[in-house]
Short mmCIF file of C-alpha atoms and ligand atoms in Angstrom, two decimals:
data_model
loop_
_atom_site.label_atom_id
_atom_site.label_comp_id
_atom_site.label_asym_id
_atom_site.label_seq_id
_atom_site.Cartn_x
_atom_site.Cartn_y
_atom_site.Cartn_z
CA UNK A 1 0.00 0.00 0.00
CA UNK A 2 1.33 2.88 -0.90
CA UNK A 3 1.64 6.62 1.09
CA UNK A 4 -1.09 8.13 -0.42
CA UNK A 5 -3.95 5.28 0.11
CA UNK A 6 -2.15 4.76 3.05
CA UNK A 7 -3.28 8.78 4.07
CA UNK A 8 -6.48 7.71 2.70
CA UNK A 9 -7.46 4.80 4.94
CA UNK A 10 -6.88 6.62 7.77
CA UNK A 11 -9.15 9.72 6.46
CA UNK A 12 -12.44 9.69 8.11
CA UNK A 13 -13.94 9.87 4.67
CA UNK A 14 -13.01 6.25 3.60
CA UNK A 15 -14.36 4.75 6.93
CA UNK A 16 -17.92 7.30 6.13
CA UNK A 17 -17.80 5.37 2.38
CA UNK A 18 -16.93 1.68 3.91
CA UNK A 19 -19.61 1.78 6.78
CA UNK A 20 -22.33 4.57 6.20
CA UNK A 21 -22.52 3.58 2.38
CA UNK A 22 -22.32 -0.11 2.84
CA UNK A 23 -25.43 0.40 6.03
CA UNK A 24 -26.99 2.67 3.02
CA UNK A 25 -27.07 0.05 0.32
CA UNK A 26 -28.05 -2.61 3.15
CA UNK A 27 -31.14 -0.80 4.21
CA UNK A 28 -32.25 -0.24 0.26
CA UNK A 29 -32.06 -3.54 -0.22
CA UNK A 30 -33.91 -4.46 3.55
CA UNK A 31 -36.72 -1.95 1.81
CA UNK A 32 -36.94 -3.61 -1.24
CA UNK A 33 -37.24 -6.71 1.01
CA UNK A 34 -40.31 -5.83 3.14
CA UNK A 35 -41.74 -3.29 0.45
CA UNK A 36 -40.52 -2.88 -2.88
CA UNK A 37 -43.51 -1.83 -4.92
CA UNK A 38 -42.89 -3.28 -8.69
CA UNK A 39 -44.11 -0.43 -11.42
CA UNK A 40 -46.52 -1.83 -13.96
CA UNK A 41 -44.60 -3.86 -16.72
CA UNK A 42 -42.23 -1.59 -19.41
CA UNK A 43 -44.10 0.27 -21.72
CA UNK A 44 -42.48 0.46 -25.31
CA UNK A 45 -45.28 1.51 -28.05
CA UNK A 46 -46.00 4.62 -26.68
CA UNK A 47 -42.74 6.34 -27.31
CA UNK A 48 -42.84 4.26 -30.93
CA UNK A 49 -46.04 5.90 -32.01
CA UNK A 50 -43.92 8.94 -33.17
CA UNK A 51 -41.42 6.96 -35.56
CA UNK A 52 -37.95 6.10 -33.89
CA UNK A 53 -37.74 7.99 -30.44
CA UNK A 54 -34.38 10.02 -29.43
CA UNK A 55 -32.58 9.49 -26.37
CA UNK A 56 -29.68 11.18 -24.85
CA UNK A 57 -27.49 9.51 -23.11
CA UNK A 58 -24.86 11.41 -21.03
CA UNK A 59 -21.68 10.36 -19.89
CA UNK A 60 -22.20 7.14 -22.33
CA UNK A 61 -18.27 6.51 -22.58
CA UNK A 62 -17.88 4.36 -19.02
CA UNK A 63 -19.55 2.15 -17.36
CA UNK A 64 -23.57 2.81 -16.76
CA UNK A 65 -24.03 5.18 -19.21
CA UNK A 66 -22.28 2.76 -22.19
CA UNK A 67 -24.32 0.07 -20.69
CA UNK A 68 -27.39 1.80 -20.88
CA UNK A 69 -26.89 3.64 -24.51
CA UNK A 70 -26.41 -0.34 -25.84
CA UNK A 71 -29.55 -1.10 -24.31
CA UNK A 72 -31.58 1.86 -25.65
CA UNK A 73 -30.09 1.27 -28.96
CA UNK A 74 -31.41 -2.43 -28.67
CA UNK A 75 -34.78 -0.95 -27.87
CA UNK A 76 -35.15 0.75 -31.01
CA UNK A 77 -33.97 3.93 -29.85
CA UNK A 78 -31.46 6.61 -31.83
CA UNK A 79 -29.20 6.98 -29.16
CA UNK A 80 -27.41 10.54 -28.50
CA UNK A 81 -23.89 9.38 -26.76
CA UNK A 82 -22.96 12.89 -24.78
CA UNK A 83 -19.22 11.88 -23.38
CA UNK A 84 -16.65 14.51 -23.06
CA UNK A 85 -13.88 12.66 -25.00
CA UNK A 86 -14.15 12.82 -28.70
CA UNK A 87 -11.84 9.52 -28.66
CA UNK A 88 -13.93 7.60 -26.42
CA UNK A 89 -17.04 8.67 -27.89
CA UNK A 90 -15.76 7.28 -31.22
CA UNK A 91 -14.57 3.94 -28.98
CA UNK A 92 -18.00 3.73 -27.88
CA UNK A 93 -19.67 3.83 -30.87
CA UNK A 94 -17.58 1.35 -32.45
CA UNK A 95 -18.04 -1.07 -29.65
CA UNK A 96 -22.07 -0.78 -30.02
CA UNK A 97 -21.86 -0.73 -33.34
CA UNK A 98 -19.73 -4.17 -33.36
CA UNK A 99 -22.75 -5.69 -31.53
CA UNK A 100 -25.86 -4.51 -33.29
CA UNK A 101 -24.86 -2.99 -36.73
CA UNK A 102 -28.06 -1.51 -37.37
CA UNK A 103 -27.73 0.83 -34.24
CA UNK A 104 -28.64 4.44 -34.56
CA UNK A 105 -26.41 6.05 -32.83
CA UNK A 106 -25.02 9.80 -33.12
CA UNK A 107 -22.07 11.03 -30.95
CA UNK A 108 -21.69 14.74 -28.88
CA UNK A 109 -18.34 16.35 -27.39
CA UNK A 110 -20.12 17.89 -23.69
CA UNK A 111 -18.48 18.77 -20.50
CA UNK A 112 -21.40 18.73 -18.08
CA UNK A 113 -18.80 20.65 -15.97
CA UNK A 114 -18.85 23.78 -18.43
CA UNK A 115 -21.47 25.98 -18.60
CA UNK A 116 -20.74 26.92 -22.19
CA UNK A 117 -19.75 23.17 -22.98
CA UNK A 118 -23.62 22.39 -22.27
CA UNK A 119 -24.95 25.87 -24.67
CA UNK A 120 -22.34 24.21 -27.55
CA UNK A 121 -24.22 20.65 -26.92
CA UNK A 122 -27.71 22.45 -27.03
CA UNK A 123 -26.90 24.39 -30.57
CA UNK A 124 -24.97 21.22 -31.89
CA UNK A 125 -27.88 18.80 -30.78
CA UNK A 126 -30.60 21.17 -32.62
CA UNK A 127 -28.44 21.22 -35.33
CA UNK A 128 -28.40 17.86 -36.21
CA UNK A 129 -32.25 17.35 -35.56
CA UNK A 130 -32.59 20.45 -38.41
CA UNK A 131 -30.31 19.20 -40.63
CA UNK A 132 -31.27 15.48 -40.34
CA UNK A 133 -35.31 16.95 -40.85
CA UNK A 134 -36.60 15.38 -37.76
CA UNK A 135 -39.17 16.36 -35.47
CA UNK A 136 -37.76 19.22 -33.04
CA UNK A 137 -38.02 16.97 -29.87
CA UNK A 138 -36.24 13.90 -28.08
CA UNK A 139 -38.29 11.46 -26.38
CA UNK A 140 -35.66 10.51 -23.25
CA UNK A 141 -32.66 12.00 -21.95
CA UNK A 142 -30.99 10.02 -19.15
CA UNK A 143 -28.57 12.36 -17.09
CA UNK A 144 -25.74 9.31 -16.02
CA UNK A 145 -22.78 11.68 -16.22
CA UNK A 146 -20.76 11.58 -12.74
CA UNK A 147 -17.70 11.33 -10.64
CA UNK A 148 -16.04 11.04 -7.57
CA UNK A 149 -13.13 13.11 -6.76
CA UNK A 150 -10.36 12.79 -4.44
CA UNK A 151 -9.89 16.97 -4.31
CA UNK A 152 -11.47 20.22 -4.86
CA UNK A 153 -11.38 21.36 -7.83
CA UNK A 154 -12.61 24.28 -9.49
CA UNK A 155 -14.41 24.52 -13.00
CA UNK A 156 -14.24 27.08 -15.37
CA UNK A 157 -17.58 28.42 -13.66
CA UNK A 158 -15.90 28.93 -10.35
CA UNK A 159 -17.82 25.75 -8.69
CA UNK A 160 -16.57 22.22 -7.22
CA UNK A 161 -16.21 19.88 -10.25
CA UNK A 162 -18.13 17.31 -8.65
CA UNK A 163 -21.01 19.70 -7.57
CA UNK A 164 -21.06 20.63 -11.36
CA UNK A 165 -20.66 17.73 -12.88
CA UNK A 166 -23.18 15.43 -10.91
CA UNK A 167 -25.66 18.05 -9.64
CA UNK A 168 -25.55 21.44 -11.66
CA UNK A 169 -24.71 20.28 -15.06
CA UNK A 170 -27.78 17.67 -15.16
CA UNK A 171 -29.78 21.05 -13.92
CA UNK A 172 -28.72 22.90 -16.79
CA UNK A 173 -28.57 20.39 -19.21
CA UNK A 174 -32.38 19.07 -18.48
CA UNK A 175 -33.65 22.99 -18.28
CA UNK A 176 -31.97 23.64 -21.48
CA UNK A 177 -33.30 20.63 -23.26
CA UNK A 178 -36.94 20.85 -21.64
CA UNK A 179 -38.14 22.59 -24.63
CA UNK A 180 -37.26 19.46 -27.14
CA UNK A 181 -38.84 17.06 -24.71
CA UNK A 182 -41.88 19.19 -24.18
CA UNK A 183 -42.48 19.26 -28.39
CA UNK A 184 -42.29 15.27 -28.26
CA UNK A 185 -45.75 14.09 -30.13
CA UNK A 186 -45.41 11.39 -27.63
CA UNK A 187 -44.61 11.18 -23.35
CA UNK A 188 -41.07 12.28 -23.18
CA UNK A 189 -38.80 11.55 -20.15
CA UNK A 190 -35.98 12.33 -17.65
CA UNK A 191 -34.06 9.57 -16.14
CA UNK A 192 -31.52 11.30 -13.30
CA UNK A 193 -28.98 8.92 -11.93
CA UNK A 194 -28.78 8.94 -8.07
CA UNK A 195 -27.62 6.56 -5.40
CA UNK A 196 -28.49 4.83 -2.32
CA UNK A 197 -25.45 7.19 -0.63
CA UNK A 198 -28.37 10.48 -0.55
CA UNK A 199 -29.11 8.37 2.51
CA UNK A 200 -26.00 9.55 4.34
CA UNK A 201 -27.13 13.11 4.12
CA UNK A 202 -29.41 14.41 7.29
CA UNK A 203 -28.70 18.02 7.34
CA UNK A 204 -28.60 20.36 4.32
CA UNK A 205 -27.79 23.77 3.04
CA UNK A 206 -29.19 24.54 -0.18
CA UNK A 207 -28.17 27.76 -0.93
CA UNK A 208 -26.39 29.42 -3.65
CA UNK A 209 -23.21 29.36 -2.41
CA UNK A 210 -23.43 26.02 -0.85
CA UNK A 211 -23.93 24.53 -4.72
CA UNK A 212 -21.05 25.87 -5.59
CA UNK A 213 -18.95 23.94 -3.11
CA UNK A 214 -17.57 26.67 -1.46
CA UNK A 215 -17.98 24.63 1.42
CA UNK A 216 -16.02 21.44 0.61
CA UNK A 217 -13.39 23.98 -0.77
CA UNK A 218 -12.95 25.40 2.63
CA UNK A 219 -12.72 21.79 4.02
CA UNK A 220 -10.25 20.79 1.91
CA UNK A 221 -7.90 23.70 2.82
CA UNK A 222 -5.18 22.14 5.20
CA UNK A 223 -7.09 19.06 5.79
CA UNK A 224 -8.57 16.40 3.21
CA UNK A 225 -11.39 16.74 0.52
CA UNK A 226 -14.67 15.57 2.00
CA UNK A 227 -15.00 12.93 -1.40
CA UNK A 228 -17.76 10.97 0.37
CA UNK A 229 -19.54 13.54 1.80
CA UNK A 230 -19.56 16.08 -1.24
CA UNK A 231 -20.68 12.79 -3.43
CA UNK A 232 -23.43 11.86 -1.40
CA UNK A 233 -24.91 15.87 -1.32
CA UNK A 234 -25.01 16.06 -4.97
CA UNK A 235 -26.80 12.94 -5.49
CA UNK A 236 -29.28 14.32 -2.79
CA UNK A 237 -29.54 17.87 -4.96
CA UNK A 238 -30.09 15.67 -8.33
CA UNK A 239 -33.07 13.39 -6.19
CA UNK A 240 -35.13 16.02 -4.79
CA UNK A 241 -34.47 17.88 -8.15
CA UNK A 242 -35.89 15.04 -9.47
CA UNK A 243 -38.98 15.32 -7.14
CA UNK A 244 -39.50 18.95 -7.86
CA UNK A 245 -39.56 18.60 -11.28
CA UNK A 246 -41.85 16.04 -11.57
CA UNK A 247 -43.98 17.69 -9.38
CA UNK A 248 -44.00 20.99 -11.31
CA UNK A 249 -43.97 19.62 -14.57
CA UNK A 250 -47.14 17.42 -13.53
CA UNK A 251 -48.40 14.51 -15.48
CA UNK A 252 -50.44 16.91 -18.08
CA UNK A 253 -47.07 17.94 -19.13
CA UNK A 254 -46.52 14.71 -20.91
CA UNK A 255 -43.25 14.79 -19.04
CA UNK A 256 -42.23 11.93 -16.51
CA UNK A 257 -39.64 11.96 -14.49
CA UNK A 258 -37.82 9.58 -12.74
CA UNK A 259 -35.30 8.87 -10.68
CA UNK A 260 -33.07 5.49 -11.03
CA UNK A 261 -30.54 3.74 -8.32
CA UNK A 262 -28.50 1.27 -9.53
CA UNK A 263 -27.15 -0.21 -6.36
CA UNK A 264 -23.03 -1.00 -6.37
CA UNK A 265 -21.73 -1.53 -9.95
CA UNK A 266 -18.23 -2.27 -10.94
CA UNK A 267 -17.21 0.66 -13.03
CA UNK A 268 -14.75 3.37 -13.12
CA UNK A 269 -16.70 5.59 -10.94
CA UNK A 270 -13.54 4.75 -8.34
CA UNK A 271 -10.75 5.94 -10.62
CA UNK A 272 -9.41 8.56 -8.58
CA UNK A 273 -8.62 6.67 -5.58
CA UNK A 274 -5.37 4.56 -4.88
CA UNK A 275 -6.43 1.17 -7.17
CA UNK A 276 -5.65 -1.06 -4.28
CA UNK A 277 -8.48 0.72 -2.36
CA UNK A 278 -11.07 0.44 -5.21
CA UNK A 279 -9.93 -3.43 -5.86
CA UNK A 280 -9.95 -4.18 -2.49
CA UNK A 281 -13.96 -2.29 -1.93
CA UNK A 282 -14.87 -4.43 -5.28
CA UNK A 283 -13.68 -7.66 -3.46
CA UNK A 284 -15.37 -7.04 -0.15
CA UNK A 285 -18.91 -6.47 -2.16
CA UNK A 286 -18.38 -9.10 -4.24
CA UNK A 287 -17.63 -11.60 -1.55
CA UNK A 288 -21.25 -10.05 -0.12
CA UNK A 289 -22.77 -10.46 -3.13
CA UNK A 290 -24.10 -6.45 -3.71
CA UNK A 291 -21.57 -6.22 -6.62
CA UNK A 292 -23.27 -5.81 -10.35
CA UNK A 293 -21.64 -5.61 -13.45
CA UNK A 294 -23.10 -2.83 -15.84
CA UNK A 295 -24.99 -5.44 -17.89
CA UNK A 296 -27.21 -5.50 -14.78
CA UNK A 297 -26.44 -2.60 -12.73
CA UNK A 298 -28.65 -1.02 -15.51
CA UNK A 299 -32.01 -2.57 -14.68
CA UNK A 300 -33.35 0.12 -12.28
CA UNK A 301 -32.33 2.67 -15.19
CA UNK A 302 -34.40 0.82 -17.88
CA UNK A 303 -36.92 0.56 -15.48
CA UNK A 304 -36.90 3.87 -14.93
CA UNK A 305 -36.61 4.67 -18.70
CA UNK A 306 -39.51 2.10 -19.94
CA UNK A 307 -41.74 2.57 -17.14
CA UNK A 308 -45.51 3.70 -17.98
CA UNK A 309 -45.83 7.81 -17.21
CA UNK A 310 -47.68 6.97 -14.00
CA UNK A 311 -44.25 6.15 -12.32
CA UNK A 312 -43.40 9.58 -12.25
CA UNK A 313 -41.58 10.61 -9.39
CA UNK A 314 -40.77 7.31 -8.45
CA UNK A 315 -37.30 6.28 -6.98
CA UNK A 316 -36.40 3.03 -8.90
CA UNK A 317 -34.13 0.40 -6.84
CA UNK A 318 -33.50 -3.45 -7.35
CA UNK A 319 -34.26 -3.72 -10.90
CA UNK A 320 -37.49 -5.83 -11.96
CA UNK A 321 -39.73 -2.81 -12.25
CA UNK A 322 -39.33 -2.08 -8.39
CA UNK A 323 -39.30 0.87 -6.70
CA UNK A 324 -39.11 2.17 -3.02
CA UNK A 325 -38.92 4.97 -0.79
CA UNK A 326 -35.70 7.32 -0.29
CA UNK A 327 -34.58 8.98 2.70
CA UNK A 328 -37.03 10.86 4.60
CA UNK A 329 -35.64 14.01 3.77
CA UNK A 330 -35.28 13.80 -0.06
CA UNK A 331 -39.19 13.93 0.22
CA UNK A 332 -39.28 17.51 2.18
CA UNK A 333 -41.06 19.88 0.32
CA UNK A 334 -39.40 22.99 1.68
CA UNK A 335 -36.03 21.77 0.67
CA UNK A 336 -36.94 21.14 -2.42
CA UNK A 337 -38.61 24.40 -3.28
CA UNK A 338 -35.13 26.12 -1.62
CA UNK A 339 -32.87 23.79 -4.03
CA UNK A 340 -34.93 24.76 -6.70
CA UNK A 341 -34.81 28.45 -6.10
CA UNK A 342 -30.59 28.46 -5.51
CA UNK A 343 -30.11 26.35 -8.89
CA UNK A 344 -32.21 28.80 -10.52
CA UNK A 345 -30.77 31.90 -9.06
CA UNK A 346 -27.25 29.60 -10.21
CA UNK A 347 -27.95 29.49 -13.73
CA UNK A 348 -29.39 32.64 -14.07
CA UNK A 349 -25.65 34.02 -12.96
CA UNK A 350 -23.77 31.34 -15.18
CA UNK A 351 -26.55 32.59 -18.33
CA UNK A 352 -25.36 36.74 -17.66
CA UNK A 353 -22.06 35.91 -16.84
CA UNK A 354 -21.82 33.49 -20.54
CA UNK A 355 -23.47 36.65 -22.16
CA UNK A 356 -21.02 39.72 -20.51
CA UNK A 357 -18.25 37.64 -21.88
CA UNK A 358 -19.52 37.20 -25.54
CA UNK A 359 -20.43 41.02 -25.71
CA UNK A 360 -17.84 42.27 -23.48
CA UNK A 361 -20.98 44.12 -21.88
CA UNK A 362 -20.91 44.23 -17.76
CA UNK A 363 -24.23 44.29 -15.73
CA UNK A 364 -23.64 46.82 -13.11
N1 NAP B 1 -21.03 2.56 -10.05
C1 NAP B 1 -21.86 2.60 -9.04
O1 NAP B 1 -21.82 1.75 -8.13
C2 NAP B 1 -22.92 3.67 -8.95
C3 NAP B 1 -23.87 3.59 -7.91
C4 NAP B 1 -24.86 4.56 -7.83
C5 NAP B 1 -24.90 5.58 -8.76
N2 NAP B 1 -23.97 5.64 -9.75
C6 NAP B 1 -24.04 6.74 -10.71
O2 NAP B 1 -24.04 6.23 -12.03
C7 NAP B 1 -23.53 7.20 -12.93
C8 NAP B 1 -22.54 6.57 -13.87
O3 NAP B 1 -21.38 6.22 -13.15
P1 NAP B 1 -20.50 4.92 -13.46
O4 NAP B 1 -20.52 4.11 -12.24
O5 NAP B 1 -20.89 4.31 -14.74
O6 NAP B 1 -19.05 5.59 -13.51
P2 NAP B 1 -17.96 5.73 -14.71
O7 NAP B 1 -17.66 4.39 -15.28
O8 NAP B 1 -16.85 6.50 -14.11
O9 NAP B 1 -18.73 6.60 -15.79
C9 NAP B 1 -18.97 7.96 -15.57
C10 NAP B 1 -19.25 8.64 -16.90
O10 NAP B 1 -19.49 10.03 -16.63
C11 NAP B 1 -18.64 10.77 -17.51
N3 NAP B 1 -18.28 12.08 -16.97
C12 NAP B 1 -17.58 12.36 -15.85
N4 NAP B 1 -17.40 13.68 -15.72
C13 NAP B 1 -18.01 14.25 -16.80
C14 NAP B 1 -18.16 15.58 -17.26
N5 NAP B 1 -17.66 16.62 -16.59
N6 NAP B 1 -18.83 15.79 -18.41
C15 NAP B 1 -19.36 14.76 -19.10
N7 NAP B 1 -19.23 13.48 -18.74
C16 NAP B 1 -18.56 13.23 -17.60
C17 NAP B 1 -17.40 9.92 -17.71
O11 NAP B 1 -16.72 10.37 -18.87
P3 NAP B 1 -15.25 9.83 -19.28
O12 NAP B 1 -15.50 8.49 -19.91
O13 NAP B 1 -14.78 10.88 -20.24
O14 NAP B 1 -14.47 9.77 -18.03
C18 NAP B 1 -18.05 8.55 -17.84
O15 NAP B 1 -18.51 8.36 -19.16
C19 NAP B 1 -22.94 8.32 -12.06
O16 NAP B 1 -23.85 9.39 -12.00
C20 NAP B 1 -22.84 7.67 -10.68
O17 NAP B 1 -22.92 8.61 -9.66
C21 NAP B 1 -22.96 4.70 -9.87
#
């Protein structure tokens, strides 16, 4: 073991992601035990009716998101892969394309961590629908990016990568898009990726600065990047976003929204910390038997994805259609109004600051 995962074991971070995360999956599955409601059976004709429906599938390079954009594919789908690698966009492609040679696939460069990266994905995405004379809409989109990180970092933006990238990117990115999925002809959908870790959180700040990470920042001066902690708050943000939006968008919308948990999956998720501490967590939930591989870790997110529009605002666990409750506090109304109200106030800042810097015009 080297010094650095040696500094890591003895973090009280690692010991918050070995026991509160491992007591977090338990209890999911001890719900899903003694009352895992299963959502009627997938629903595919629906989102047919309209010709072949669009999905858009982010952070489809790795692990889930790959898995999933295969899947879609398979299900008749023309799958947008969003990945911020051009290379392993192309990689990905290839690889589906290997398996089912009649997939419709279409590949986007998009840094959910950018606010500008997201605008470019919005005008390229529209472009392509105009040029390839489709209907102005997409069906699903299916925010999967993510990451753990073993430091603060700061984006472009001025906010924590990992807040960006697994809470206010997917923000942006579904506001932006909501007008194509309102114009589907046919129920349209948004999948958000959480985890059984928004269980960990029982107190929370949702204000502006607070989504920026300003807070783990300050942690991580002279001591040690809270990487379990600041993980498990953004997958909070992106559930009871998921909530909200559900609940404003209502059913009449012709919008569902759902949120999907795939349990433990091996991926690369993991990548920043010392590989003989990701190897060594893989073993231990193996040898428990909670460890999927993508192939399967992907049921709750078809679920999710196929599900009839009645499952809105569900929280899909388990795979097999089921679903069950989150944390208590994930359902709190006020929370979710004040989350709703920061993001906002968030991209409304990120929206005049992308505009000052293209005209060179300052708000005073
Ligand atoms: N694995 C699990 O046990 C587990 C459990 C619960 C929830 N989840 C959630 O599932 C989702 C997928 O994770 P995974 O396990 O499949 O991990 P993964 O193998 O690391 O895949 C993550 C994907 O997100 C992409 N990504 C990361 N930062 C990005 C950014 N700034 N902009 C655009 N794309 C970005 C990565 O792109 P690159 O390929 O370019 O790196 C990669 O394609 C995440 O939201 C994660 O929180 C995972």
């Amino acid at each position: 073991m080297d010094r650095e995962a040696l500094r890591m074991v003895c973090s009280p971070q690692f010991w918050r992601m070995g026991v509160l995360w491992t007591l977090s999956l338990l209890y999911s599955y001890l719900l899903l035990f003694l009352r895992g409601r299963t959502a009627a059976p997938r629903r595919r004709e629906d989102v047919r009716r309209g010709g072949r429906p669009i999905c858009v599938v982010t952070g489809a390079t790795s692990g889930l998101g790959r898995a999933a954009a295969a899947a879609l594919a398979r299900e008749g789908y023309h799958v947008v892969l969003a990945g911020r690698s051009a290379q392993l966009l192309s990689e990905t492609a290839k690889e589906i394309r290997r398996q089912q040679p009649d997939a419709c696939l279409e590949a986007f460069q998009v840094d959910l961590s950018s606010y500008r990266s997201i605008k470019k994905f919005e005008a390229s995405l529209n472009q392509w629908i105009w040029d390839s004379n489709l209907e102005p809409s997409i069906q699903l989109l299916i925010n999967n990016a993510g990451m753990l990180a073993k430091s603060h970092r700061v984006t472009e933006d001025g906010i924590d990568e990992v807040m960006q990238t697994n809470y206010i990117g997917p923000f942006i990115l579904t506001s932006i898009l909501l007008p194509l999925l309102k114009n589907s002809p046919v129920p349209s959908r948004v999948v958000n990726l959480t985890s059984f870790t928004h269980r960990c959180v029982s107190e929370i700040d949702v204000s502006e600065e607070a989504l920026q990470g300003v807070k783990f920042g300050q942690h991580s001066v002279g001591g040690s990047y809270p990487l379990a902690s600041t993980y498990e708050y953004t997958k909070f943000c992106l559930l009871v976003f998921s909530y909200e939006l559900h609940r404003q968008l209502n059913i009449s919308s012709g919008i569902s929204v759902m949120a999907a948990d795939p349990g433990v999956v091996e991926t690369r998720i993991m990548r920043e910390l010392p590989p003989c501490l990701s190897r060594f967590a893989f073993f231990i939930l193996r040898t428990l038997n909670l460890l999927q591989q993508p192939d399967t870790g992907i049921g709750a997110v078809l679920d999710a994805a196929l599900a009839p529009p009645e499952a809105s605002g569900k929280y899909f666990f388990g795979g097999k259609g089921r679903t069950i409750r989150s944390s208590v506090l994930s359902y709190d109304i006020e929370v979710a109004k004040k989350l709703w109200a920061a993001s906002s106030a968030l991209l409304r800042d990120l929206r005049l600051r992308d505009r000052e810097s293209r005209t060179g015009r300052t708000s005073l």
